[in-house]
Amino acid sequence: GKFLQLEDISCRIKRGCKDHPPWPRGICSKCQPNAITLNRQPYRHVDNVVFENASLVERFLNYWRSTGHQRLGYLYGRYEMHGDVPLGIRAVVAAIYEPPQESTRDSIVLMPDDREKVVDELARKLDLTRVGWIFTDLIADDVKKGTVKHVRNIKSHFLTAQECITAGHYQNQHPNRCRFSSSGFFGSKFVTVCVT
């Protein structure tokens, strides 16, 4: 406990070096960031996502079913211990808020949301917090049968680059409080749910 210290890596260039012109015209080994190697994360901040009620997801999917357009929503709920996994954490989703958006079969553009603060305040009063986001990437296979094409898998991709960037952006907006970090935060428990 008392020797544990978690640090976020800084990849920033140190400013004020007098040995060369300022970045981007010059850089030296004293002011450039340390080299980093990306590895697979050895743990998960959240082990499982559970929806309190299946109708939450059904209502969310009804937009795609009726229009064929993709949809995005924010997940509101809480985090709780996940007893099946050592030190496990589960996100329990109680509501999905769909912000103003324009979508097509292939894209989603979020519009300004005048109600966002009101929704967050209402959630807080209900003892809920924004725990993640959900989006569809569905391609109809047989409309009559209600089947979809499966295009995401181990041989192709699970998330696109843009989806990874968006997930990272949301995680940076929702950092995880941590008493063992000098900044008071470490990582994020903000989950991404892709319906495909």
PDB file of C-alpha atoms in Angstrom:
ATOM      1  CA  GLY A   1       0.000   0.000   0.000  1.00  0.00           C
ATOM      2  CA  LYS A   2       2.357   2.786   1.122  1.00  0.00           C
ATOM      3  CA  PHE A   3       4.962   2.073  -1.605  1.00  0.00           C
ATOM      4  CA  LEU A   4       2.477   1.905  -4.476  1.00  0.00           C
ATOM      5  CA  GLN A   5       2.675   4.877  -6.836  1.00  0.00           C
ATOM      6  CA  LEU A   6       0.901   5.089 -10.198  1.00  0.00           C
ATOM      7  CA  GLU A   7       2.109   7.643 -12.716  1.00  0.00           C
ATOM      8  CA  ASP A   8       0.692   8.711 -16.051  1.00  0.00           C
ATOM      9  CA  ILE A   9       3.381   8.888 -18.725  1.00  0.00           C
ATOM     10  CA  SER A  10       4.219  12.321 -20.098  1.00  0.00           C
ATOM     11  CA  CYS A  11       5.227  12.525 -23.748  1.00  0.00           C
ATOM     12  CA  ARG A  12       5.646  16.308 -23.703  1.00  0.00           C
ATOM     13  CA  ILE A  13       8.762  18.090 -24.904  1.00  0.00           C
ATOM     14  CA  LYS A  14      10.601  19.968 -22.131  1.00  0.00           C
ATOM     15  CA  ARG A  15      10.601  23.687 -22.894  1.00  0.00           C
ATOM     16  CA  GLY A  16      13.368  26.227 -22.336  1.00  0.00           C
ATOM     17  CA  CYS A  17      16.451  24.275 -23.496  1.00  0.00           C
ATOM     18  CA  LYS A  18      19.201  26.737 -24.573  1.00  0.00           C
ATOM     19  CA  ASP A  19      21.276  24.159 -26.536  1.00  0.00           C
ATOM     20  CA  HIS A  20      19.239  24.455 -29.762  1.00  0.00           C
ATOM     21  CA  PRO A  21      16.448  26.446 -31.421  1.00  0.00           C
ATOM     22  CA  PRO A  22      12.973  25.878 -29.919  1.00  0.00           C
ATOM     23  CA  TRP A  23      10.850  22.957 -31.071  1.00  0.00           C
ATOM     24  CA  PRO A  24       9.952  22.209 -33.887  1.00  0.00           C
ATOM     25  CA  ARG A  25      13.160  23.694 -35.342  1.00  0.00           C
ATOM     26  CA  GLY A  26      15.371  21.770 -32.936  1.00  0.00           C
ATOM     27  CA  ILE A  27      15.419  19.130 -30.197  1.00  0.00           C
ATOM     28  CA  CYS A  28      18.030  17.295 -28.119  1.00  0.00           C
ATOM     29  CA  SER A  29      18.103  14.164 -25.972  1.00  0.00           C
ATOM     30  CA  LYS A  30      17.670  16.234 -22.775  1.00  0.00           C
ATOM     31  CA  CYS A  31      14.343  17.770 -23.812  1.00  0.00           C
ATOM     32  CA  GLN A  32      12.762  15.073 -25.961  1.00  0.00           C
ATOM     33  CA  PRO A  33      10.382  12.650 -24.235  1.00  0.00           C
ATOM     34  CA  ASN A  34      11.578   9.176 -23.289  1.00  0.00           C
ATOM     35  CA  ALA A  35      10.930   6.394 -25.778  1.00  0.00           C
ATOM     36  CA  ILE A  36       7.830   4.349 -25.053  1.00  0.00           C
ATOM     37  CA  THR A  37       6.771   0.878 -26.111  1.00  0.00           C
ATOM     38  CA  LEU A  38       3.120  -0.009 -26.467  1.00  0.00           C
ATOM     39  CA  ASN A  39       2.149  -3.282 -24.837  1.00  0.00           C
ATOM     40  CA  ARG A  40      -1.121  -5.073 -24.336  1.00  0.00           C
ATOM     41  CA  GLN A  41      -2.754  -3.796 -21.164  1.00  0.00           C
ATOM     42  CA  PRO A  42      -2.308  -6.476 -18.453  1.00  0.00           C
ATOM     43  CA  TYR A  43      -5.607  -5.604 -16.703  1.00  0.00           C
ATOM     44  CA  ARG A  44      -8.957  -3.953 -17.358  1.00  0.00           C
ATOM     45  CA  HIS A  45     -10.352  -0.972 -15.470  1.00  0.00           C
ATOM     46  CA  VAL A  46     -13.842  -2.452 -16.034  1.00  0.00           C
ATOM     47  CA  ASP A  47     -14.357  -6.194 -16.448  1.00  0.00           C
ATOM     48  CA  ASN A  48     -18.003  -6.326 -17.457  1.00  0.00           C
ATOM     49  CA  VAL A  49     -20.903  -4.156 -18.653  1.00  0.00           C
ATOM     50  CA  VAL A  50     -24.444  -5.107 -17.627  1.00  0.00           C
ATOM     51  CA  PHE A  51     -27.701  -3.448 -18.690  1.00  0.00           C
ATOM     52  CA  GLU A  52     -30.312  -3.372 -15.910  1.00  0.00           C
ATOM     53  CA  ASN A  53     -33.080  -3.925 -18.421  1.00  0.00           C
ATOM     54  CA  ALA A  54     -32.959  -5.406 -21.944  1.00  0.00           C
ATOM     55  CA  SER A  55     -35.524  -2.848 -23.111  1.00  0.00           C
ATOM     56  CA  LEU A  56     -32.830  -0.133 -22.783  1.00  0.00           C
ATOM     57  CA  VAL A  57     -30.874  -1.667 -25.644  1.00  0.00           C
ATOM     58  CA  GLU A  58     -34.014  -2.592 -27.605  1.00  0.00           C
ATOM     59  CA  ARG A  59     -35.234   1.034 -27.532  1.00  0.00           C
ATOM     60  CA  PHE A  60     -31.767   2.211 -28.561  1.00  0.00           C
ATOM     61  CA  LEU A  61     -31.715  -0.231 -31.514  1.00  0.00           C
ATOM     62  CA  ASN A  62     -35.217   0.730 -32.666  1.00  0.00           C
ATOM     63  CA  TYR A  63     -33.824   3.882 -34.292  1.00  0.00           C
ATOM     64  CA  TRP A  64     -31.557   1.787 -36.528  1.00  0.00           C
ATOM     65  CA  ARG A  65     -34.354  -0.696 -37.213  1.00  0.00           C
ATOM     66  CA  SER A  66     -36.720   2.049 -38.375  1.00  0.00           C
ATOM     67  CA  THR A  67     -34.241   4.234 -40.329  1.00  0.00           C
ATOM     68  CA  GLY A  68     -31.189   2.109 -41.155  1.00  0.00           C
ATOM     69  CA  HIS A  69     -29.070   4.959 -39.736  1.00  0.00           C
ATOM     70  CA  GLN A  70     -26.423   4.508 -37.058  1.00  0.00           C
ATOM     71  CA  ARG A  71     -26.925   5.844 -33.511  1.00  0.00           C
ATOM     72  CA  LEU A  72     -24.832   6.937 -30.520  1.00  0.00           C
ATOM     73  CA  GLY A  73     -25.793   7.238 -26.860  1.00  0.00           C
ATOM     74  CA  TYR A  74     -24.261   7.874 -23.461  1.00  0.00           C
ATOM     75  CA  LEU A  75     -24.542   5.186 -20.794  1.00  0.00           C
ATOM     76  CA  TYR A  76     -25.607   6.256 -17.313  1.00  0.00           C
ATOM     77  CA  GLY A  77     -25.288   3.944 -14.357  1.00  0.00           C
ATOM     78  CA  ARG A  78     -22.865   3.004 -11.622  1.00  0.00           C
ATOM     79  CA  TYR A  79     -19.793   0.885 -10.969  1.00  0.00           C
ATOM     80  CA  GLU A  80     -19.943  -2.057  -8.602  1.00  0.00           C
ATOM     81  CA  MET A  81     -17.745  -4.950  -7.535  1.00  0.00           C
ATOM     82  CA  HIS A  82     -17.740  -7.913  -9.931  1.00  0.00           C
ATOM     83  CA  GLY A  83     -17.502 -10.967  -7.674  1.00  0.00           C
ATOM     84  CA  ASP A  84     -16.581 -13.439 -10.438  1.00  0.00           C
ATOM     85  CA  VAL A  85     -13.248 -11.699 -11.155  1.00  0.00           C
ATOM     86  CA  PRO A  86     -10.519 -10.934  -8.581  1.00  0.00           C
ATOM     87  CA  LEU A  87     -10.641  -7.165  -7.916  1.00  0.00           C
ATOM     88  CA  GLY A  88     -13.298  -7.012 -10.643  1.00  0.00           C
ATOM     89  CA  ILE A  89     -15.404  -3.977 -11.480  1.00  0.00           C
ATOM     90  CA  ARG A  90     -18.664  -4.027 -13.392  1.00  0.00           C
ATOM     91  CA  ALA A  91     -20.460  -1.095 -15.052  1.00  0.00           C
ATOM     92  CA  VAL A  92     -24.217  -1.394 -14.476  1.00  0.00           C
ATOM     93  CA  VAL A  93     -26.165   0.669 -17.027  1.00  0.00           C
ATOM     94  CA  ALA A  94     -29.526   2.093 -15.927  1.00  0.00           C
ATOM     95  CA  ALA A  95     -30.197   4.527 -18.804  1.00  0.00           C
ATOM     96  CA  ILE A  96     -29.079   5.488 -22.308  1.00  0.00           C
ATOM     97  CA  TYR A  97     -29.212   9.167 -23.276  1.00  0.00           C
ATOM     98  CA  GLU A  98     -29.142   9.869 -27.010  1.00  0.00           C
ATOM     99  CA  PRO A  99     -27.760  13.379 -27.587  1.00  0.00           C
ATOM    100  CA  PRO A 100     -28.773  15.446 -30.639  1.00  0.00           C
ATOM    101  CA  GLN A 101     -27.097  13.891 -33.687  1.00  0.00           C
ATOM    102  CA  GLU A 102     -27.286  13.604 -37.428  1.00  0.00           C
ATOM    103  CA  SER A 103     -26.617  10.157 -38.769  1.00  0.00           C
ATOM    104  CA  THR A 104     -26.543   8.183 -41.977  1.00  0.00           C
ATOM    105  CA  ARG A 105     -25.986   4.511 -42.769  1.00  0.00           C
ATOM    106  CA  ASP A 106     -22.237   5.118 -42.379  1.00  0.00           C
ATOM    107  CA  SER A 107     -21.703   8.044 -40.012  1.00  0.00           C
ATOM    108  CA  ILE A 108     -22.768   9.927 -36.901  1.00  0.00           C
ATOM    109  CA  VAL A 109     -22.213  13.635 -36.265  1.00  0.00           C
ATOM    110  CA  LEU A 110     -22.957  14.942 -32.770  1.00  0.00           C
ATOM    111  CA  MET A 111     -24.740  18.290 -32.646  1.00  0.00           C
ATOM    112  CA  PRO A 112     -24.562  20.909 -29.863  1.00  0.00           C
ATOM    113  CA  ASP A 113     -26.495  19.644 -26.843  1.00  0.00           C
ATOM    114  CA  ASP A 114     -28.276  22.286 -24.752  1.00  0.00           C
ATOM    115  CA  ARG A 115     -29.627  19.600 -22.405  1.00  0.00           C
ATOM    116  CA  GLU A 116     -26.336  17.876 -21.539  1.00  0.00           C
ATOM    117  CA  LYS A 117     -25.822  19.674 -18.198  1.00  0.00           C
ATOM    118  CA  VAL A 118     -29.457  19.106 -17.204  1.00  0.00           C
ATOM    119  CA  VAL A 119     -29.169  15.390 -18.020  1.00  0.00           C
ATOM    120  CA  ASP A 120     -25.923  15.078 -16.027  1.00  0.00           C
ATOM    121  CA  GLU A 121     -27.506  16.898 -13.059  1.00  0.00           C
ATOM    122  CA  LEU A 122     -30.617  14.701 -13.177  1.00  0.00           C
ATOM    123  CA  ALA A 123     -28.400  11.602 -13.319  1.00  0.00           C
ATOM    124  CA  ARG A 124     -26.406  12.851 -10.326  1.00  0.00           C
ATOM    125  CA  LYS A 125     -29.623  13.330  -8.331  1.00  0.00           C
ATOM    126  CA  LEU A 126     -30.557   9.735  -9.184  1.00  0.00           C
ATOM    127  CA  ASP A 127     -27.107   8.610  -7.974  1.00  0.00           C
ATOM    128  CA  LEU A 128     -26.060   7.744 -11.544  1.00  0.00           C
ATOM    129  CA  THR A 129     -22.997   8.810 -13.476  1.00  0.00           C
ATOM    130  CA  ARG A 130     -21.974   8.667 -17.110  1.00  0.00           C
ATOM    131  CA  VAL A 131     -20.154   5.313 -17.282  1.00  0.00           C
ATOM    132  CA  GLY A 132     -19.635   4.996 -21.037  1.00  0.00           C
ATOM    133  CA  TRP A 133     -20.930   5.346 -24.554  1.00  0.00           C
ATOM    134  CA  ILE A 134     -22.681   3.034 -26.986  1.00  0.00           C
ATOM    135  CA  PHE A 135     -22.859   3.191 -30.760  1.00  0.00           C
ATOM    136  CA  THR A 136     -24.156   1.076 -33.599  1.00  0.00           C
ATOM    137  CA  ASP A 137     -22.283  -0.086 -36.665  1.00  0.00           C
ATOM    138  CA  LEU A 138     -24.916  -2.311 -38.188  1.00  0.00           C
ATOM    139  CA  ILE A 139     -25.269  -3.387 -41.812  1.00  0.00           C
ATOM    140  CA  ALA A 140     -28.506  -5.142 -42.703  1.00  0.00           C
ATOM    141  CA  ASP A 141     -28.112  -8.605 -44.212  1.00  0.00           C
ATOM    142  CA  ASP A 142     -31.735  -9.677 -44.578  1.00  0.00           C
ATOM    143  CA  VAL A 143     -34.224  -6.976 -43.581  1.00  0.00           C
ATOM    144  CA  LYS A 144     -37.173  -9.407 -43.522  1.00  0.00           C
ATOM    145  CA  LYS A 145     -35.390 -11.765 -41.118  1.00  0.00           C
ATOM    146  CA  GLY A 146     -33.836  -8.905 -39.149  1.00  0.00           C
ATOM    147  CA  THR A 147     -30.288 -10.221 -39.577  1.00  0.00           C
ATOM    148  CA  VAL A 148     -27.097  -8.189 -39.885  1.00  0.00           C
ATOM    149  CA  LYS A 149     -23.738  -8.777 -41.562  1.00  0.00           C
ATOM    150  CA  HIS A 150     -20.875  -9.647 -39.242  1.00  0.00           C
ATOM    151  CA  VAL A 151     -17.831  -7.691 -40.411  1.00  0.00           C
ATOM    152  CA  ARG A 152     -15.889  -7.163 -37.175  1.00  0.00           C
ATOM    153  CA  ASN A 153     -13.813 -10.118 -36.050  1.00  0.00           C
ATOM    154  CA  ILE A 154     -10.300 -11.269 -35.244  1.00  0.00           C
ATOM    155  CA  LYS A 155      -9.400 -11.409 -38.956  1.00  0.00           C
ATOM    156  CA  SER A 156     -10.535  -7.871 -39.732  1.00  0.00           C
ATOM    157  CA  HIS A 157     -11.022  -5.354 -36.905  1.00  0.00           C
ATOM    158  CA  PHE A 158     -12.958  -4.772 -33.699  1.00  0.00           C
ATOM    159  CA  LEU A 159     -12.802  -0.965 -33.676  1.00  0.00           C
ATOM    160  CA  THR A 160     -11.829   1.467 -36.412  1.00  0.00           C
ATOM    161  CA  ALA A 161      -9.076   4.031 -35.843  1.00  0.00           C
ATOM    162  CA  GLN A 162     -11.681   6.803 -35.516  1.00  0.00           C
ATOM    163  CA  GLU A 163     -13.618   4.776 -32.932  1.00  0.00           C
ATOM    164  CA  CYS A 164     -10.405   4.222 -30.925  1.00  0.00           C
ATOM    165  CA  ILE A 165      -9.662   7.959 -31.039  1.00  0.00           C
ATOM    166  CA  THR A 166     -13.210   8.767 -29.921  1.00  0.00           C
ATOM    167  CA  ALA A 167     -13.036   6.200 -27.095  1.00  0.00           C
ATOM    168  CA  GLY A 168      -9.709   7.698 -25.959  1.00  0.00           C
ATOM    169  CA  HIS A 169     -11.191  11.208 -26.095  1.00  0.00           C
ATOM    170  CA  TYR A 170     -14.116  10.153 -23.894  1.00  0.00           C
ATOM    171  CA  GLN A 171     -11.769   8.337 -21.492  1.00  0.00           C
ATOM    172  CA  ASN A 172      -9.653  11.484 -21.164  1.00  0.00           C
ATOM    173  CA  GLN A 173     -12.839  13.425 -20.330  1.00  0.00           C
ATOM    174  CA  HIS A 174     -13.738  10.880 -17.612  1.00  0.00           C
ATOM    175  CA  PRO A 175     -10.542  10.025 -15.674  1.00  0.00           C
ATOM    176  CA  ASN A 176     -10.601   7.470 -12.867  1.00  0.00           C
ATOM    177  CA  ARG A 177     -10.000   8.857  -9.374  1.00  0.00           C
ATOM    178  CA  CYS A 178      -7.054   7.088  -7.755  1.00  0.00           C
ATOM    179  CA  ARG A 179      -5.447   7.846  -4.389  1.00  0.00           C
ATOM    180  CA  PHE A 180      -2.227   6.075  -5.429  1.00  0.00           C
ATOM    181  CA  SER A 181      -1.503   8.525  -8.269  1.00  0.00           C
ATOM    182  CA  SER A 182       0.286  11.834  -7.710  1.00  0.00           C
ATOM    183  CA  SER A 183      -2.267  13.570  -9.961  1.00  0.00           C
ATOM    184  CA  GLY A 184      -5.222  11.984  -8.136  1.00  0.00           C
ATOM    185  CA  PHE A 185      -6.302  10.184 -11.318  1.00  0.00           C
ATOM    186  CA  PHE A 186      -5.131   7.089 -13.192  1.00  0.00           C
ATOM    187  CA  GLY A 187      -6.651   5.641 -16.348  1.00  0.00           C
ATOM    188  CA  SER A 188     -10.399   5.634 -16.951  1.00  0.00           C
ATOM    189  CA  LYS A 189     -13.355   3.335 -16.298  1.00  0.00           C
ATOM    190  CA  PHE A 190     -15.366   4.918 -19.145  1.00  0.00           C
ATOM    191  CA  VAL A 191     -16.586   1.980 -21.260  1.00  0.00           C
ATOM    192  CA  THR A 192     -17.194   1.645 -24.999  1.00  0.00           C
ATOM    193  CA  VAL A 193     -20.018  -0.575 -26.259  1.00  0.00           C
ATOM    194  CA  CYS A 194     -20.132  -1.243 -30.002  1.00  0.00           C
ATOM    195  CA  VAL A 195     -23.338  -2.850 -31.286  1.00  0.00           C
ATOM    196  CA  THR A 196     -22.397  -4.675 -34.467  1.00  0.00           C
TER     197      THR A 196
END
